[in-house]
XYZ file of N, CA and C in Angstrom:
651
model
N 1.096 -1.433 -0.088
C -0.068 -0.155 -0.178
C 0.791 1.098 0.297
N 0.249 2.002 -0.231
C 0.815 3.152 -0.307
C -0.335 4.827 0.445
N 0.266 5.907 0.744
C -0.179 6.839 1.248
C 0.931 7.824 0.935
N -0.287 9.177 -0.048
C 0.115 10.278 -0.945
C -0.248 11.368 0.019
N -0.198 11.099 1.646
C -1.507 12.644 2.397
C -2.360 13.139 2.579
N -2.898 11.914 1.275
C -4.500 11.740 1.860
C -4.927 10.754 1.173
N -4.298 10.322 0.533
C -5.668 8.509 -0.392
C -4.331 7.685 0.070
N -5.348 6.231 0.067
C -4.522 5.597 0.587
C -4.957 4.844 -1.043
N -3.653 3.818 -0.929
C -3.321 3.417 -2.390
C -2.737 1.512 -2.404
N -3.844 0.940 -2.525
C -3.969 -0.888 -2.189
C -3.361 -1.913 -3.284
N -2.245 -2.128 -3.468
C -1.978 -2.562 -4.742
C -2.333 -4.397 -5.082
N -2.092 -4.805 -5.383
C -2.114 -6.342 -5.854
C -1.586 -7.065 -6.245
N -1.803 -7.804 -7.127
C -0.875 -8.805 -7.916
C -0.844 -8.657 -9.586
N -0.946 -7.820 -9.906
C -0.575 -7.646 -11.412
C -0.135 -7.707 -11.944
N -0.136 -8.449 -13.195
C 1.074 -9.361 -13.714
C 1.431 -10.456 -13.358
N 0.975 -10.915 -12.164
C 1.990 -12.137 -11.369
C 0.836 -13.105 -12.220
N 1.460 -14.335 -12.452
C 0.419 -15.975 -12.834
C -0.187 -16.207 -11.137
N -0.429 -15.736 -10.899
C -1.104 -16.418 -9.633
C -2.507 -15.864 -9.394
N -3.608 -16.532 -8.523
C -4.681 -16.699 -8.343
C -5.060 -15.681 -6.847
N -4.369 -15.627 -6.415
C -4.027 -15.106 -4.919
C -2.989 -14.344 -4.690
N -3.505 -12.760 -3.783
C -2.861 -12.156 -3.279
C -1.375 -12.951 -2.484
N -0.981 -12.449 -1.746
C 0.707 -12.517 -0.802
C 0.856 -11.652 -0.389
N 1.401 -12.447 1.128
C 2.157 -11.376 2.365
C 3.574 -10.668 1.098
N 3.373 -9.408 2.498
C 4.381 -8.459 2.309
C 5.441 -8.091 3.477
N 6.525 -8.668 3.099
C 7.127 -8.929 4.938
C 8.375 -8.154 5.002
N 8.474 -7.703 3.419
C 9.844 -6.200 3.828
C 9.730 -5.529 2.079
N 10.317 -4.724 2.249
C 10.770 -4.116 0.651
C 11.189 -2.338 0.988
N 11.827 -2.487 -0.490
C 13.275 -1.588 -0.798
C 13.314 -0.643 -2.363
N 13.025 0.653 -2.074
C 12.918 1.730 -3.614
C 14.258 1.730 -4.263
N 14.447 1.395 -4.950
C 15.647 1.622 -6.082
C 15.959 2.853 -6.328
N 16.920 3.787 -7.689
C 17.204 4.696 -7.274
C 16.007 5.371 -8.851
N 15.331 4.241 -9.392
C 14.408 4.666 -10.402
C 12.945 4.695 -9.692
N 12.823 4.518 -8.591
C 11.463 4.424 -7.389
C 10.885 3.613 -8.059
N 11.404 2.264 -8.529
C 10.960 0.987 -8.875
C 11.076 0.260 -7.195
N 10.336 -0.448 -6.760
C 10.361 -1.456 -5.895
C 10.696 -3.332 -5.737
N 11.570 -3.228 -4.532
C 12.012 -4.653 -4.836
C 11.537 -5.146 -3.006
N 10.592 -6.511 -3.467
C 9.751 -6.677 -2.457
C 9.962 -7.978 -1.528
N 9.616 -8.105 -0.379
C 9.994 -9.975 -0.115
C 8.529 -10.420 0.067
N 8.284 -11.890 -0.207
C 7.165 -12.645 -0.186
C 7.262 -13.792 0.305
N 6.775 -14.603 1.704
C 7.257 -15.398 2.287
C 6.354 -16.310 1.054
N 5.746 -16.011 -0.013
C 5.094 -16.736 -1.075
C 6.125 -16.835 -2.438
N 5.828 -15.679 -2.583
C 6.569 -15.482 -4.143
C 8.081 -15.056 -4.579
N 8.700 -15.279 -2.783
C 10.596 -14.895 -2.914
C 10.643 -13.276 -2.850
N 11.383 -13.306 -3.735
C 11.458 -12.043 -4.004
C 11.110 -11.080 -5.354
N 9.992 -9.958 -5.329
C 9.401 -9.355 -6.550
C 9.806 -8.381 -7.185
N 9.326 -7.564 -8.192
C 10.056 -6.376 -8.351
C 8.989 -6.049 -8.858
N 8.476 -4.354 -8.335
C 7.001 -3.787 -8.622
C 7.768 -1.935 -9.588
N 7.467 -2.493 -11.572
C 7.442 -1.393 -12.003
C 5.964 -0.470 -11.509
N 6.532 0.409 -11.108
C 5.840 1.809 -10.388
C 5.209 2.098 -11.498
N 6.235 2.439 -12.884
C 5.310 3.620 -13.791
C 4.273 2.466 -14.431
N 4.915 1.225 -15.324
C 3.838 0.070 -15.793
C 2.497 -0.338 -14.250
N 2.671 -0.350 -13.742
C 2.381 -0.820 -12.336
C 2.093 -2.403 -12.032
N 3.307 -2.694 -13.240
C 3.214 -4.718 -12.991
C 4.235 -4.830 -11.909
N 3.338 -6.151 -11.568
C 4.930 -6.992 -10.454
C 5.801 -7.937 -11.541
N 6.742 -8.368 -11.251
C 7.582 -9.848 -11.843
C 8.238 -10.327 -11.083
N 8.362 -11.792 -10.928
C 9.328 -12.154 -9.852
C 10.218 -12.472 -10.198
N 11.188 -12.540 -9.049
C 13.173 -12.408 -9.695
C 13.610 -13.697 -9.257
N 13.613 -14.613 -10.293
C 14.751 -14.895 -9.964
C 16.066 -15.095 -10.354
N 16.686 -14.831 -9.116
C 18.340 -15.218 -9.133
C 18.778 -16.368 -9.320
N 20.010 -16.172 -9.775
C 20.191 -17.788 -10.354
C 21.489 -18.111 -8.589
N 21.136 -19.655 -8.575
C 21.151 -19.844 -7.276
C 22.096 -21.169 -7.034
N 22.807 -21.488 -6.160
C 23.610 -22.765 -6.980
C 22.618 -23.259 -6.733
N 22.560 -24.727 -7.340
C 21.321 -25.732 -6.935
C 21.107 -26.690 -5.961
N 22.378 -26.571 -5.266
C 22.463 -27.531 -3.818
C 21.396 -26.846 -3.248
N 20.954 -25.065 -3.411
C 20.129 -24.103 -1.844
C 18.581 -24.538 -3.047
N 18.838 -24.545 -3.549
C 17.537 -24.553 -4.041
C 15.863 -24.927 -3.403
N 16.508 -25.965 -2.353
C 15.256 -26.902 -2.002
C 16.078 -27.537 -0.843
N 15.482 -27.624 0.297
C 13.890 -26.601 0.076
C 13.830 -24.785 0.114
N 12.402 -24.788 -0.229
C 12.836 -23.162 -1.145
C 13.414 -22.199 0.394
N 13.394 -21.004 0.014
C 14.684 -19.912 0.462
C 14.195 -19.531 0.726
N 13.952 -19.072 1.969
C 13.344 -18.750 3.006
C 13.826 -16.619 3.179
N 13.594 -15.728 2.348
C 14.031 -14.259 2.115
C 13.356 -14.118 3.497
N 13.676 -12.360 4.153
C 13.542 -11.713 5.186
C 13.420 -10.436 4.869
N 14.917 -10.355 4.539
C 15.200 -8.775 4.150
C 16.081 -8.611 2.604
N 15.248 -6.954 2.346
C 16.092 -7.094 1.073
C 16.233 -5.781 1.562
N 18.634 -5.372 0.624
C 18.091 -3.567 1.294
C 18.820 -3.508 -0.263
N 19.022 -2.396 -0.700
C 19.966 -1.840 -1.857
C 20.776 -0.578 -1.586
N 22.062 -0.990 -1.699
C 23.327 -0.391 -1.618
C 23.210 1.331 -2.598
N 24.129 1.562 -2.320
C 24.462 3.210 -2.563
C 24.959 2.912 -4.387
N 25.271 1.994 -4.704
C 25.602 1.496 -6.094
C 24.795 0.700 -6.971
N 23.479 0.542 -6.081
C 21.992 0.160 -6.522
C 22.610 -1.521 -7.005
N 23.432 -2.086 -5.749
C 23.653 -3.477 -5.643
C 22.296 -4.319 -4.739
N 21.654 -5.599 -5.039
C 20.275 -5.974 -3.940
C 21.235 -7.188 -3.102
N 20.713 -6.477 -1.765
C 21.554 -7.522 -0.705
C 20.336 -8.416 0.096
N 20.221 -9.474 0.000
C 19.163 -10.128 0.380
C 19.618 -11.193 1.967
N 18.844 -10.797 2.917
C 19.012 -11.337 3.878
C 17.968 -12.862 4.014
N 17.802 -13.877 4.859
C 17.753 -15.350 4.616
C 17.514 -15.439 6.229
N 16.229 -16.560 5.698
C 15.963 -16.866 7.483
C 17.492 -18.051 7.967
N 17.550 -18.842 6.954
C 18.389 -20.093 7.585
C 20.299 -20.219 6.854
N 20.199 -18.898 5.260
C 20.821 -19.820 4.802
C 21.451 -18.289 3.925
N 22.073 -18.026 5.029
C 23.101 -16.659 5.016
C 22.009 -15.254 4.543
N 22.874 -14.664 2.985
C 22.580 -14.197 2.614
C 22.648 -14.038 0.674
N 22.419 -13.313 0.098
C 22.757 -13.218 -1.031
C 22.842 -11.707 -1.623
N 24.273 -11.474 -2.747
C 24.112 -10.087 -3.344
C 23.937 -10.334 -4.422
N 23.049 -9.034 -5.603
C 22.670 -9.384 -6.972
C 22.274 -7.754 -8.002
N 23.301 -8.075 -8.601
C 23.496 -7.188 -9.551
C 22.454 -6.840 -10.155
N 21.196 -6.443 -10.398
C 20.300 -6.287 -11.205
C 20.509 -5.906 -12.697
N 21.772 -4.934 -12.985
C 22.204 -5.128 -14.184
C 22.810 -6.071 -15.405
N 23.785 -6.960 -14.382
C 24.383 -7.664 -15.186
C 23.919 -9.440 -14.488
N 22.875 -9.131 -13.948
C 21.865 -10.931 -13.387
C 23.157 -11.538 -12.520
N 23.639 -11.128 -11.909
C 24.982 -11.900 -11.115
C 24.663 -12.162 -10.238
N 24.381 -13.078 -8.927
C 24.187 -13.162 -7.843
C 25.538 -14.134 -7.137
N 25.693 -13.764 -6.140
C 26.435 -14.405 -5.229
C 26.097 -14.999 -3.484
N 25.975 -15.657 -3.335
C 25.361 -16.764 -2.659
C 26.588 -16.788 -0.782
N 26.709 -16.444 0.154
C 27.064 -16.518 1.409
C 26.809 -17.358 2.464
N 27.337 -17.622 3.285
C 26.844 -17.863 4.483
C 27.529 -17.312 6.033
N 27.163 -17.355 6.284
C 28.039 -16.729 7.339
C 29.565 -17.533 8.911
N 29.574 -18.681 8.086
C 30.661 -19.783 8.146
C 30.915 -20.064 7.081
N 31.896 -19.211 6.020
C 32.223 -19.868 5.024
C 33.320 -21.322 5.174
N 33.538 -22.301 6.461
C 33.657 -23.202 5.411
C 32.480 -24.441 5.686
N 31.556 -23.746 5.621
C 30.642 -24.290 5.367
C 29.947 -24.409 4.029
N 29.585 -26.106 3.714
C 29.095 -25.832 2.350
C 27.741 -24.953 2.103
N 27.311 -24.787 0.832
C 26.236 -24.114 -0.405
C 25.247 -24.515 0.512
N 25.069 -25.311 0.910
C 23.533 -25.754 1.167
C 23.448 -25.881 3.171
N 24.438 -25.355 3.932
C 23.987 -25.376 5.047
C 22.896 -24.698 5.540
N 22.241 -25.479 6.549
C 21.156 -23.812 7.019
C 21.091 -24.183 8.435
N 20.978 -23.095 8.794
C 20.909 -23.018 10.495
C 20.695 -21.599 11.187
N 18.834 -22.189 11.582
C 17.889 -20.897 11.740
C 19.031 -19.763 13.227
N 19.892 -20.522 13.716
C 20.280 -19.290 14.608
C 21.786 -19.173 14.494
N 22.565 -19.344 13.291
C 24.037 -19.198 12.686
C 24.359 -19.181 11.553
N 22.987 -18.558 10.560
C 22.806 -18.179 9.382
C 22.166 -17.682 8.688
N 21.420 -16.710 10.153
C 20.055 -16.047 9.884
C 20.594 -13.991 9.729
N 20.753 -13.964 8.333
C 20.632 -12.893 8.183
C 19.365 -11.262 8.392
N 18.720 -11.000 9.452
C 17.740 -10.432 9.468
C 17.582 -9.496 8.581
N 18.870 -8.264 9.187
C 18.594 -6.597 9.004
C 20.134 -6.631 8.376
N 19.988 -5.688 6.997
C 21.506 -5.082 7.024
C 21.027 -3.580 6.245
N 22.706 -3.337 6.783
C 23.043 -1.965 6.968
C 24.268 -1.493 6.197
N 24.451 -0.367 4.708
C 25.676 -0.254 4.571
C 26.181 1.042 5.461
N 27.573 0.638 5.731
C 28.575 2.016 6.730
C 28.067 3.169 5.912
N 28.179 4.052 6.925
C 27.688 5.636 6.260
C 29.079 5.830 6.360
N 30.100 5.582 6.183
C 31.536 6.447 5.834
C 31.983 5.602 4.980
N 31.480 4.027 4.929
C 32.565 3.314 3.585
C 32.156 2.249 2.624
N 32.062 3.403 1.995
C 30.868 2.377 0.664
C 30.871 0.505 0.841
N 31.998 0.219 0.866
C 32.434 -1.223 0.911
C 32.591 -1.959 2.197
N 31.717 -1.118 3.531
C 31.552 -1.957 4.581
C 30.171 -2.853 4.490
N 29.058 -3.658 5.018
C 28.021 -3.912 5.568
C 27.956 -4.266 6.650
N 27.292 -3.819 7.336
C 26.816 -4.824 8.834
C 25.251 -5.226 8.652
N 25.538 -6.774 9.573
C 24.128 -7.629 9.561
C 24.262 -7.646 10.768
N 22.638 -7.926 10.531
C 21.967 -8.381 11.992
C 22.011 -9.784 12.060
N 22.589 -10.709 12.763
C 22.226 -12.292 12.791
C 21.940 -12.592 13.869
N 20.439 -12.953 13.598
C 19.499 -13.657 14.696
C 20.570 -14.817 15.183
N 20.932 -14.862 16.359
C 21.207 -15.609 17.669
C 22.720 -15.372 17.267
N 23.325 -15.083 16.265
C 24.612 -15.087 15.952
C 25.493 -13.694 16.421
N 25.139 -12.968 16.703
C 25.425 -11.150 16.469
C 25.460 -10.770 15.803
N 26.540 -9.595 16.024
C 26.694 -8.620 14.540
C 27.981 -9.168 13.386
N 27.607 -9.232 12.227
C 28.766 -9.696 11.469
C 28.886 -8.346 10.582
N 30.195 -7.684 9.609
C 30.357 -6.791 9.217
C 30.833 -7.502 7.739
N 30.401 -6.959 6.990
C 31.093 -8.186 5.526
C 31.709 -6.685 4.248
N 32.900 -7.066 4.328
C 33.596 -6.263 3.015
C 33.231 -6.888 1.212
N 32.594 -5.940 0.541
C 32.266 -6.548 -0.471
C 33.518 -6.279 -1.369
N 34.048 -6.044 -0.987
C 35.895 -5.559 -2.310
C 35.972 -7.116 -1.869
N 36.479 -7.831 -0.106
C 37.056 -9.153 -0.242
C 36.620 -10.388 -0.051
N 34.755 -9.900 -0.300
C 34.182 -11.199 0.349
C 33.879 -11.098 1.406
N 35.078 -10.858 2.583
C 35.652 -11.048 4.007
C 34.681 -11.164 4.615
N 34.268 -11.616 5.696
C 32.941 -11.447 7.062
C 33.556 -11.308 8.346
N 33.676 -10.533 8.942
C 34.102 -10.649 10.102
C 33.043 -10.534 11.414
N 32.773 -11.466 12.802
C 32.282 -10.975 13.469
C 32.875 -10.079 14.990
N 31.786 -8.863 14.489
C 32.714 -7.712 14.927
C 31.693 -7.437 16.580
N 31.916 -7.932 17.294
C 31.535 -7.644 19.395
C 32.216 -8.282 20.292
N 32.699 -7.800 20.888
C 33.141 -8.125 22.037
C 32.122 -7.726 23.061
N 31.526 -8.380 24.186
C 30.629 -8.058 25.019
C 31.205 -7.537 26.433
N 31.041 -5.926 25.993
C 31.395 -4.974 27.209
C 31.143 -5.436 28.707
N 30.408 -6.117 29.534
C 30.115 -6.567 30.538
C 29.253 -8.301 30.211
N 29.823 -8.834 30.685
C 28.978 -10.259 31.118
C 27.730 -10.454 30.417
N 26.920 -9.169 30.846
C 25.385 -9.389 31.151
C 25.552 -9.923 29.726
N 26.079 -8.929 29.037
C 25.124 -8.956 27.367
C 25.749 -10.287 26.743
N 26.600 -11.176 27.185
C 26.492 -12.247 26.513
C 25.597 -13.335 26.880
N 23.754 -12.987 27.002
C 23.157 -13.850 27.302
C 22.677 -14.046 25.869
N 22.164 -15.333 25.333
C 21.274 -15.656 24.176
C 20.595 -14.573 23.618
N 19.897 -14.147 23.949
C 19.025 -12.794 23.319
C 19.633 -11.816 23.412
N 20.830 -11.460 23.748
C 21.826 -9.939 23.191
C 22.397 -10.374 22.036
N 22.129 -11.469 21.071
C 22.812 -12.261 19.792
C 22.020 -11.788 18.992
N 20.736 -12.175 19.192
C 19.589 -12.194 18.632
C 18.717 -11.045 17.968
N 19.880 -10.318 16.793
C 19.882 -8.626 16.883
C 19.191 -8.749 15.482
N 18.008 -8.248 14.948
C 16.697 -7.634 14.280
C 16.765 -6.684 13.592
N 17.433 -5.723 13.678
C 17.639 -4.080 13.030
C 19.012 -3.492 13.625
N 19.659 -2.717 12.900
C 20.075 -1.460 12.349
C 20.227 -0.292 12.683
N 21.075 0.347 12.891
C 20.823 1.830 12.706
C 21.688 2.666 12.721
N 22.327 3.014 12.214
C 24.070 4.411 12.048
C 23.642 5.724 11.853
N 24.086 6.658 12.885
C 24.655 8.435 12.499
C 25.452 8.053 11.696
N 25.863 9.205 11.285
C 27.414 9.696 10.599
C 28.323 9.319 11.184
N 28.911 7.797 11.750
C 30.026 7.917 13.153
C 29.671 6.786 13.289
N 30.574 6.255 14.009
C 31.417 5.117 14.736
C 30.618 4.534 15.674
N 29.224 4.596 15.499
C 27.931 4.127 16.314
C 27.584 3.150 15.582
N 27.358 1.796 15.571
C 25.713 1.136 15.523
C 24.865 0.478 16.398
N 23.360 1.501 15.909
C 23.060 0.623 16.938
C 22.349 -0.617 16.468
N 21.597 -1.353 17.685
C 20.824 -2.130 17.141
C 19.414 -2.409 18.086
N 18.513 -3.460 17.307
C 17.959 -3.676 18.389
C 18.124 -5.331 18.608
N 17.105 -5.586 19.220
C 17.495 -7.577 19.578
C 15.562 -8.365 20.133
N 15.821 -9.559 19.323
C 14.716 -10.227 20.122
C 14.196 -9.825 21.566
N 15.024 -9.903 21.983
C 14.575 -10.298 23.765
C 15.847 -9.540 24.839
N 15.697 -8.553 24.331
C 16.717 -7.993 25.361
C 17.027 -6.135 24.885
N 16.957 -5.524 24.799
C 16.425 -4.672 24.841
C 16.961 -3.825 23.218
N 17.939 -3.152 23.165
C 18.713 -2.218 22.468
C 20.478 -2.290 22.736
N 20.635 -2.265 21.943
C 22.589 -2.023 21.951
C 23.365 -1.186 20.981
N 24.578 -0.712 21.410
C 25.220 -0.128 20.351
C 26.439 -0.840 20.825
N 27.283 -1.074 19.094
C 28.262 -1.397 18.611
C 28.915 0.207 18.575
N 30.665 -0.155 18.788
C 31.630 0.889 18.281
C 32.432 0.314 17.951
N 32.286 1.107 16.702
C 33.359 -0.005 15.929
C 34.523 0.273 15.977
N 35.066 1.694 17.161
C 36.702 2.235 17.022
C 36.893 1.093 17.870
N 36.022 0.530 19.176
C 36.986 0.363 20.133
C 36.490 -1.514 20.035
N 35.459 -1.435 19.253
C 35.031 -3.478 19.178
C 34.454 -3.582 20.331
N 33.940 -2.508 20.827
C 33.112 -2.970 22.099
C 31.456 -2.977 21.774
N 30.680 -3.902 22.333
C 29.341 -3.878 22.360
C 28.304 -3.721 23.211
N 27.238 -3.207 23.639
C 26.864 -3.866 24.938
C 25.492 -2.807 24.798
N 24.738 -3.764 25.619
C 22.806 -3.298 25.628
C 22.484 -2.346 26.846
N 21.412 -2.370 26.348
C 20.343 -1.672 27.418
C 19.496 -2.080 27.549
N 18.780 -2.857 28.864
C 17.390 -2.981 28.836
C 16.278 -2.336 29.630
N 15.551 -1.926 28.892
C 14.417 -1.417 29.304
C 14.063 -1.457 30.778
N 13.577 -2.698 31.678
C 13.801 -3.148 32.991
C 14.651 -4.255 33.077
N 15.139 -4.115 33.921
C 16.571 -5.429 33.962
C 16.162 -6.857 34.549
N 14.922 -6.510 35.430
C 13.837 -7.737 36.258
C 13.198 -8.464 34.858
N 13.112 -7.321 34.028
C 11.269 -8.592 32.654
C 12.008 -8.064 30.720
N 12.361 -9.524 30.921
C 13.116 -9.013 29.316
C 11.817 -8.394 29.133
N 12.397 -7.576 27.897
C 12.360 -6.808 27.001
C 12.418 -6.613 25.673
N 11.727 -6.553 24.393
C 11.719 -6.576 23.146
C 11.985 -5.332 22.605
N 12.773 -4.592 21.844
C 12.710 -3.847 21.459
C 12.521 -3.617 19.402
């Protein structure tokens, strides 16, 4: 749906060969004003705002990870127009819409391409560093905060806990990211409040809303 300040517009599945509507769990606008959409039923969908048509995007994927169906959860477009896609349990993908080339990455590069793990290979959110176009921050559900260097394709797990209390399992279930133009990455977690990671010192700490009650932010 879209809202222009006066009117709410709803969009169905025009252009898709399906008899039913579908859920939308995430979307992102590219530099031409078109939308890239994540749908649990259809995967990755492209919406052309000029024509009003939807199109399923089949990104090239290694045959070993085709089945069972990959559960995409997050789409992000970087400042160079590259699409990054997080998954529930299969790491993440990069996709260049110009060349149609895609790459798959597990959080543990030593694992086989078909490796599935909800808590060790889940990428729930993606953020490009505000000061360095080559660095992306990955919010990983159950395994904390990672950085990804697009030049070297190197993954690093990027925090040390400032307090032993912040080693609780829930504090590593990161679901969202935010950064101002500084060295701090702010995160929200599944059940341990909010936290911050200092990219200069390498320390991560949490701020729970109420220390006696598990709280979700």
